Coordinates of C-alpha atoms in Angstrom, one line a residue:
T1 CA -36.4 28.8 -14.2
Q2 CA -39.8 29.6 -15.3
V3 CA -40.5 32.1 -18.1
S4 CA -43.8 33.9 -18.6
F5 CA -44.8 33.9 -22.2
N6 CA -47.1 36.4 -23.8
T7 CA -47.5 34.9 -27.2
Q8 CA -49.0 36.5 -30.4
G9 CA -50.0 39.6 -28.6
I10 CA -52.6 37.8 -26.5
N11 CA -52.6 39.1 -22.9
V12 CA -52.4 35.6 -21.4
A13 CA -49.1 34.8 -19.4
K14 CA -48.2 31.2 -19.3
D15 CA -45.4 30.1 -16.9
I16 CA -43.4 27.3 -18.6
K17 CA -40.1 25.6 -18.1
L18 CA -37.7 24.5 -20.9
P19 CA -38.5 20.9 -20.3
D20 CA -42.1 21.7 -21.2
F21 CA -41.2 22.2 -24.8
L22 CA -37.5 21.0 -25.3
T23 CA -36.2 17.5 -25.1
E24 CA -33.2 16.8 -22.8
S25 CA -31.0 16.7 -25.9
E26 CA -32.3 20.1 -27.1
I27 CA -31.7 21.6 -23.8
K28 CA -28.1 20.4 -23.9
Q29 CA -27.8 21.9 -27.2
V30 CA -29.1 25.2 -26.1
V31 CA -26.6 25.2 -23.1
R32 CA -23.8 24.5 -25.6
I33 CA -24.9 27.2 -28.0
Y34 CA -25.3 29.6 -25.2
K35 CA -21.9 29.0 -23.7
Q36 CA -20.2 29.3 -27.1
H37 CA -22.1 32.4 -28.3
K38 CA -23.5 34.2 -25.2
D39 CA -21.6 37.4 -26.3
D40 CA -22.4 37.2 -30.0
G41 CA -25.9 36.2 -30.9
A42 CA -26.9 33.1 -28.8
A43 CA -30.6 33.7 -29.4
A44 CA -30.3 33.7 -33.1
K45 CA -28.2 30.5 -33.1
I46 CA -30.7 28.9 -30.7
C47 CA -33.5 29.8 -33.0
K48 CA -31.9 28.5 -36.1
E49 CA -30.5 25.3 -34.7
V50 CA -33.0 24.3 -32.1
I51 CA -36.3 26.1 -32.3
E52 CA -37.0 26.2 -36.0
P53 CA -36.3 22.7 -36.9
N54 CA -38.6 21.5 -34.0
L55 CA -41.3 24.3 -34.1
E56 CA -44.2 22.0 -35.1
R57 CA -43.6 19.7 -32.2
I58 CA -42.9 22.6 -29.8
N59 CA -46.2 24.3 -30.8
E60 CA -48.0 21.0 -30.1
S61 CA -46.2 20.7 -26.7
L62 CA -47.3 24.2 -25.7
G63 CA -50.7 24.0 -27.3
Q64 CA -50.4 27.2 -29.3
E65 CA -48.6 28.8 -32.2
N66 CA -45.3 30.4 -31.1
D67 CA -42.8 32.8 -32.5
P68 CA -39.5 31.0 -32.8
S69 CA -37.5 34.0 -32.1
Y70 CA -39.4 34.7 -29.0
L71 CA -38.9 31.1 -27.8
A72 CA -35.1 31.4 -28.5
Y73 CA -34.8 34.7 -26.5
A74 CA -36.6 32.9 -23.7
C75 CA -34.1 30.1 -23.8
E76 CA -31.3 32.8 -23.8
Y77 CA -32.9 34.4 -20.8
V78 CA -33.2 31.1 -18.9
M79 CA -29.5 30.5 -19.5
M80 CA -28.6 34.0 -18.2
R81 CA -30.8 33.5 -15.1
T82 CA -29.3 30.1 -14.3
G83 CA -25.7 31.2 -14.7
Q84 CA -24.7 28.9 -17.6

């Protein structure tokens, strides 16, 4: 599933996939967190446990500064869309 990002208020949409910025291990962690917390704050947990600790590498992968909460919500959205 692709997600269009509009980061930092810049009007440039960028279609990306989770493997564009998360490792296979991190994606598995996102899936696990989403399954356990989809009804009670999955995005916040994904942000704290996956995105924030890896934000520097993620920003380098995407070639721009990113809001960790926004990336976490995007991960949650992908999980909802894929029926995880």
